Amino acid sequence: MNNEQLKGKWNQVKGEFKQKYGNVTDDDTTFAEGKFDEMLGRLQEKTGKRKEELRQEIETW
């Protein structure tokens, strides 16, 4: 999955992700292009999951 596809997928699922992890805010999910890894780091802090786990979760939504 290339970066554009991943960003598109993220746009589709970020609402569901925020519902699942209630402490995730819009600020956590609205990073500019090229900041996806930084966003994953924030989500990793909030959820306690590894970045690869989060990537896989996003790709399967």
PDB file of N, CA and C in Angstrom:
ATOM      1  N   MET A   1       0.855  -1.165   0.000  1.00  0.00           N
ATOM      2  CA  MET A   1       0.000   0.000   0.000  1.00  0.00           C
ATOM      3  C   MET A   1       0.901   1.228   0.000  1.00  0.00           C
ATOM      4  N   ASN A   2       0.723   2.122  -0.979  1.00  0.00           N
ATOM      5  CA  ASN A   2       1.555   3.324  -1.022  1.00  0.00           C
ATOM      6  C   ASN A   2       1.012   4.390  -0.069  1.00  0.00           C
ATOM      7  N   ASN A   3       1.762   5.450   0.074  1.00  0.00           N
ATOM      8  CA  ASN A   3       1.431   6.499   1.046  1.00  0.00           C
ATOM      9  C   ASN A   3       0.071   7.131   0.761  1.00  0.00           C
ATOM     10  N   GLU A   4      -0.243   7.382  -0.519  1.00  0.00           N
ATOM     11  CA  GLU A   4      -1.527   7.994  -0.865  1.00  0.00           C
ATOM     12  C   GLU A   4      -2.688   7.064  -0.518  1.00  0.00           C
ATOM     13  N   GLN A   5      -2.537   5.784  -0.798  1.00  0.00           N
ATOM     14  CA  GLN A   5      -3.582   4.825  -0.463  1.00  0.00           C
ATOM     15  C   GLN A   5      -3.766   4.750   1.045  1.00  0.00           C
ATOM     16  N   LEU A   6      -2.648   4.756   1.770  1.00  0.00           N
ATOM     17  CA  LEU A   6      -2.720   4.682   3.222  1.00  0.00           C
ATOM     18  C   LEU A   6      -3.406   5.917   3.798  1.00  0.00           C
ATOM     19  N   LYS A   7      -3.088   7.087   3.256  1.00  0.00           N
ATOM     20  CA  LYS A   7      -3.755   8.300   3.729  1.00  0.00           C
ATOM     21  C   LYS A   7      -5.250   8.248   3.434  1.00  0.00           C
ATOM     22  N   GLY A   8      -5.613   7.755   2.256  1.00  0.00           N
ATOM     23  CA  GLY A   8      -7.029   7.628   1.917  1.00  0.00           C
ATOM     24  C   GLY A   8      -7.739   6.660   2.850  1.00  0.00           C
ATOM     25  N   LYS A   9      -7.096   5.549   3.118  1.00  0.00           N
ATOM     26  CA  LYS A   9      -7.666   4.563   4.034  1.00  0.00           C
ATOM     27  C   LYS A   9      -7.812   5.177   5.425  1.00  0.00           C
ATOM     28  N   TRP A  10      -6.789   5.910   5.852  1.00  0.00           N
ATOM     29  CA  TRP A  10      -6.847   6.538   7.171  1.00  0.00           C
ATOM     30  C   TRP A  10      -8.011   7.498   7.263  1.00  0.00           C
ATOM     31  N   ASN A  11      -8.253   8.268   6.210  1.00  0.00           N
ATOM     32  CA  ASN A  11      -9.383   9.200   6.221  1.00  0.00           C
ATOM     33  C   ASN A  11     -10.703   8.473   6.398  1.00  0.00           C
ATOM     34  N   GLN A  12     -10.794   7.266   5.868  1.00  0.00           N
ATOM     35  CA  GLN A  12     -12.017   6.490   5.985  1.00  0.00           C
ATOM     36  C   GLN A  12     -12.223   5.943   7.391  1.00  0.00           C
ATOM     37  N   VAL A  13     -11.142   5.606   8.075  1.00  0.00           N
ATOM     38  CA  VAL A  13     -11.287   4.881   9.334  1.00  0.00           C
ATOM     39  C   VAL A  13     -11.000   5.699  10.586  1.00  0.00           C
ATOM     40  N   LYS A  14     -10.510   6.914  10.439  1.00  0.00           N
ATOM     41  CA  LYS A  14     -10.114   7.627  11.659  1.00  0.00           C
ATOM     42  C   LYS A  14     -11.289   7.880  12.597  1.00  0.00           C
ATOM     43  N   GLY A  15     -12.491   8.059  12.058  1.00  0.00           N
ATOM     44  CA  GLY A  15     -13.665   8.213  12.918  1.00  0.00           C
ATOM     45  C   GLY A  15     -13.929   6.954  13.730  1.00  0.00           C
ATOM     46  N   GLU A  16     -13.828   5.812  13.069  1.00  0.00           N
ATOM     47  CA  GLU A  16     -14.013   4.543  13.780  1.00  0.00           C
ATOM     48  C   GLU A  16     -12.916   4.338  14.815  1.00  0.00           C
ATOM     49  N   PHE A  17     -11.701   4.692  14.455  1.00  0.00           N
ATOM     50  CA  PHE A  17     -10.568   4.537  15.368  1.00  0.00           C
ATOM     51  C   PHE A  17     -10.761   5.401  16.612  1.00  0.00           C
ATOM     52  N   LYS A  18     -11.233   6.638  16.404  1.00  0.00           N
ATOM     53  CA  LYS A  18     -11.470   7.525  17.549  1.00  0.00           C
ATOM     54  C   LYS A  18     -12.592   7.001  18.427  1.00  0.00           C
ATOM     55  N   GLN A  19     -13.567   6.320  17.843  1.00  0.00           N
ATOM     56  CA  GLN A  19     -14.635   5.724  18.643  1.00  0.00           C
ATOM     57  C   GLN A  19     -14.090   4.569  19.480  1.00  0.00           C
ATOM     58  N   LYS A  20     -13.234   3.768  18.879  1.00  0.00           N
ATOM     59  CA  LYS A  20     -12.678   2.605  19.572  1.00  0.00           C
ATOM     60  C   LYS A  20     -11.742   3.029  20.703  1.00  0.00           C
ATOM     61  N   TYR A  21     -10.944   4.071  20.455  1.00  0.00           N
ATOM     62  CA  TYR A  21     -10.006   4.583  21.451  1.00  0.00           C
ATOM     63  C   TYR A  21     -10.437   6.006  21.790  1.00  0.00           C
ATOM     64  N   GLY A  22     -11.326   6.128  22.736  1.00  0.00           N
ATOM     65  CA  GLY A  22     -11.967   7.393  23.052  1.00  0.00           C
ATOM     66  C   GLY A  22     -11.033   8.525  23.422  1.00  0.00           C
ATOM     67  N   ASN A  23      -9.808   8.209  23.874  1.00  0.00           N
ATOM     68  CA  ASN A  23      -8.889   9.280  24.267  1.00  0.00           C
ATOM     69  C   ASN A  23      -8.087   9.826  23.089  1.00  0.00           C
ATOM     70  N   VAL A  24      -8.309   9.324  21.876  1.00  0.00           N
ATOM     71  CA  VAL A  24      -7.665   9.841  20.674  1.00  0.00           C
ATOM     72  C   VAL A  24      -8.474  11.037  20.182  1.00  0.00           C
ATOM     73  N   THR A  25      -7.807  12.143  19.938  1.00  0.00           N
ATOM     74  CA  THR A  25      -8.487  13.377  19.536  1.00  0.00           C
ATOM     75  C   THR A  25      -8.234  13.696  18.067  1.00  0.00           C
ATOM     76  N   ASP A  26      -8.929  14.713  17.568  1.00  0.00           N
ATOM     77  CA  ASP A  26      -8.669  15.186  16.210  1.00  0.00           C
ATOM     78  C   ASP A  26      -7.217  15.618  16.054  1.00  0.00           C
ATOM     79  N   ASP A  27      -6.662  16.241  17.085  1.00  0.00           N
ATOM     80  CA  ASP A  27      -5.265  16.660  17.017  1.00  0.00           C
ATOM     81  C   ASP A  27      -4.336  15.475  16.787  1.00  0.00           C
ATOM     82  N   ASP A  28      -4.678  14.319  17.336  1.00  0.00           N
ATOM     83  CA  ASP A  28      -3.859  13.125  17.155  1.00  0.00           C
ATOM     84  C   ASP A  28      -3.944  12.582  15.730  1.00  0.00           C
ATOM     85  N   THR A  29      -5.024  12.868  15.037  1.00  0.00           N
ATOM     86  CA  THR A  29      -5.257  12.242  13.737  1.00  0.00           C
ATOM     87  C   THR A  29      -5.105  13.164  12.539  1.00  0.00           C
ATOM     88  N   THR A  30      -4.832  14.457  12.739  1.00  0.00           N
ATOM     89  CA  THR A  30      -4.807  15.392  11.615  1.00  0.00           C
ATOM     90  C   THR A  30      -3.421  15.961  11.348  1.00  0.00           C
ATOM     91  N   PHE A  31      -2.465  15.123  11.129  1.00  0.00           N
ATOM     92  CA  PHE A  31      -1.118  15.579  10.804  1.00  0.00           C
ATOM     93  C   PHE A  31      -0.982  15.806   9.304  1.00  0.00           C
ATOM     94  N   ALA A  32      -0.122  16.722   8.929  1.00  0.00           N
ATOM     95  CA  ALA A  32       0.122  17.027   7.521  1.00  0.00           C
ATOM     96  C   ALA A  32       0.800  15.842   6.830  1.00  0.00           C
ATOM     97  N   GLU A  33       0.839  15.919   5.496  1.00  0.00           N
ATOM     98  CA  GLU A  33       1.515  14.879   4.718  1.00  0.00           C
ATOM     99  C   GLU A  33       2.929  14.686   5.236  1.00  0.00           C
ATOM    100  N   GLY A  34       3.380  13.446   5.220  1.00  0.00           N
ATOM    101  CA  GLY A  34       4.728  13.150   5.677  1.00  0.00           C
ATOM    102  C   GLY A  34       4.840  12.986   7.172  1.00  0.00           C
ATOM    103  N   LYS A  35       3.750  13.141   7.906  1.00  0.00           N
ATOM    104  CA  LYS A  35       3.782  13.047   9.360  1.00  0.00           C
ATOM    105  C   LYS A  35       3.095  11.778   9.860  1.00  0.00           C
ATOM    106  N   PHE A  36       2.849  10.818   8.985  1.00  0.00           N
ATOM    107  CA  PHE A  36       2.109   9.630   9.373  1.00  0.00           C
ATOM    108  C   PHE A  36       2.826   8.864  10.486  1.00  0.00           C
ATOM    109  N   ASP A  37       4.145   8.737  10.395  1.00  0.00           N
ATOM    110  CA  ASP A  37       4.885   8.028  11.447  1.00  0.00           C
ATOM    111  C   ASP A  37       4.780   8.750  12.792  1.00  0.00           C
ATOM    112  N   GLU A  38       4.813  10.059  12.746  1.00  0.00           N
ATOM    113  CA  GLU A  38       4.659  10.826  13.990  1.00  0.00           C
ATOM    114  C   GLU A  38       3.267  10.599  14.581  1.00  0.00           C
ATOM    115  N   MET A  39       2.262  10.572  13.714  1.00  0.00           N
ATOM    116  CA  MET A  39       0.908  10.314  14.178  1.00  0.00           C
ATOM    117  C   MET A  39       0.815   8.913  14.793  1.00  0.00           C
ATOM    118  N   LEU A  40       1.446   7.929  14.151  1.00  0.00           N
ATOM    119  CA  LEU A  40       1.441   6.582  14.704  1.00  0.00           C
ATOM    120  C   LEU A  40       2.090   6.557  16.082  1.00  0.00           C
ATOM    121  N   GLY A  41       3.137   7.341  16.273  1.00  0.00           N
ATOM    122  CA  GLY A  41       3.773   7.421  17.581  1.00  0.00           C
ATOM    123  C   GLY A  41       2.825   7.938  18.648  1.00  0.00           C
ATOM    124  N   ARG A  42       2.052   8.943  18.302  1.00  0.00           N
ATOM    125  CA  ARG A  42       1.053   9.458  19.256  1.00  0.00           C
ATOM    126  C   ARG A  42      -0.005   8.416  19.560  1.00  0.00           C
ATOM    127  N   LEU A  43      -0.478   7.745  18.500  1.00  0.00           N
ATOM    128  CA  LEU A  43      -1.479   6.705  18.703  1.00  0.00           C
ATOM    129  C   LEU A  43      -0.898   5.549  19.519  1.00  0.00           C
ATOM    130  N   GLN A  44       0.374   5.266  19.304  1.00  0.00           N
ATOM    131  CA  GLN A  44       1.046   4.215  20.066  1.00  0.00           C
ATOM    132  C   GLN A  44       1.054   4.576  21.553  1.00  0.00           C
ATOM    133  N   GLU A  45       1.350   5.818  21.871  1.00  0.00           N
ATOM    134  CA  GLU A  45       1.316   6.267  23.269  1.00  0.00           C
ATOM    135  C   GLU A  45      -0.078   6.126  23.869  1.00  0.00           C
ATOM    136  N   LYS A  46      -1.087   6.490  23.095  1.00  0.00           N
ATOM    137  CA  LYS A  46      -2.460   6.479  23.606  1.00  0.00           C
ATOM    138  C   LYS A  46      -3.022   5.073  23.755  1.00  0.00           C
ATOM    139  N   THR A  47      -2.619   4.164  22.851  1.00  0.00           N
ATOM    140  CA  THR A  47      -3.212   2.830  22.839  1.00  0.00           C
ATOM    141  C   THR A  47      -2.333   1.756  23.442  1.00  0.00           C
ATOM    142  N   GLY A  48      -1.017   2.012  23.529  1.00  0.00           N
ATOM    143  CA  GLY A  48      -0.087   1.008  24.032  1.00  0.00           C
ATOM    144  C   GLY A  48       0.257  -0.063  23.005  1.00  0.00           C
ATOM    145  N   LYS A  49      -0.128   0.158  21.749  1.00  0.00           N
ATOM    146  CA  LYS A  49       0.160  -0.815  20.696  1.00  0.00           C
ATOM    147  C   LYS A  49       1.433  -0.431  19.949  1.00  0.00           C
ATOM    148  N   ARG A  50       2.056  -1.448  19.322  1.00  0.00           N
ATOM    149  CA  ARG A  50       3.230  -1.192  18.480  1.00  0.00           C
ATOM    150  C   ARG A  50       2.783  -0.520  17.190  1.00  0.00           C
ATOM    151  N   LYS A  51       3.696   0.256  16.575  1.00  0.00           N
ATOM    152  CA  LYS A  51       3.364   0.947  15.333  1.00  0.00           C
ATOM    153  C   LYS A  51       2.921  -0.027  14.255  1.00  0.00           C
ATOM    154  N   GLU A  52       3.582  -1.170  14.159  1.00  0.00           N
ATOM    155  CA  GLU A  52       3.206  -2.143  13.136  1.00  0.00           C
ATOM    156  C   GLU A  52       1.803  -2.682  13.375  1.00  0.00           C
ATOM    157  N   GLU A  53       1.444  -2.887  14.634  1.00  0.00           N
ATOM    158  CA  GLU A  53       0.081  -3.327  14.953  1.00  0.00           C
ATOM    159  C   GLU A  53      -0.938  -2.290  14.490  1.00  0.00           C
ATOM    160  N   LEU A  54      -0.623  -1.011  14.744  1.00  0.00           N
ATOM    161  CA  LEU A  54      -1.529   0.060  14.340  1.00  0.00           C
ATOM    162  C   LEU A  54      -1.647   0.141  12.826  1.00  0.00           C
ATOM    163  N   ARG A  55      -0.519   0.005  12.113  1.00  0.00           N
ATOM    164  CA  ARG A  55      -0.553   0.017  10.648  1.00  0.00           C
ATOM    165  C   ARG A  55      -1.442  -1.109  10.123  1.00  0.00           C
ATOM    166  N   GLN A  56      -1.272  -2.289  10.675  1.00  0.00           N
ATOM    167  CA  GLN A  56      -2.077  -3.435  10.241  1.00  0.00           C
ATOM    168  C   GLN A  56      -3.547  -3.218  10.547  1.00  0.00           C
ATOM    169  N   GLU A  57      -3.827  -2.651  11.712  1.00  0.00           N
ATOM    170  CA  GLU A  57      -5.223  -2.380  12.080  1.00  0.00           C
ATOM    171  C   GLU A  57      -5.856  -1.388  11.096  1.00  0.00           C
ATOM    172  N   ILE A  58      -5.111  -0.372  10.723  1.00  0.00           N
ATOM    173  CA  ILE A  58      -5.612   0.626   9.783  1.00  0.00           C
ATOM    174  C   ILE A  58      -5.840  -0.007   8.419  1.00  0.00           C
ATOM    175  N   GLU A  59      -4.917  -0.845   7.979  1.00  0.00           N
ATOM    176  CA  GLU A  59      -5.033  -1.462   6.654  1.00  0.00           C
ATOM    177  C   GLU A  59      -6.209  -2.435   6.573  1.00  0.00           C
ATOM    178  N   THR A  60      -6.614  -3.035   7.689  1.00  0.00           N
ATOM    179  CA  THR A  60      -7.696  -4.015   7.649  1.00  0.00           C
ATOM    180  C   THR A  60      -9.069  -3.391   7.811  1.00  0.00           C
ATOM    181  N   TRP A  61      -9.152  -2.106   8.121  1.00  0.00           N
ATOM    182  CA  TRP A  61     -10.452  -1.457   8.263  1.00  0.00           C
ATOM    183  C   TRP A  61     -11.080  -1.232   6.936  1.00  0.00           C
TER     184      TRP A  61
END
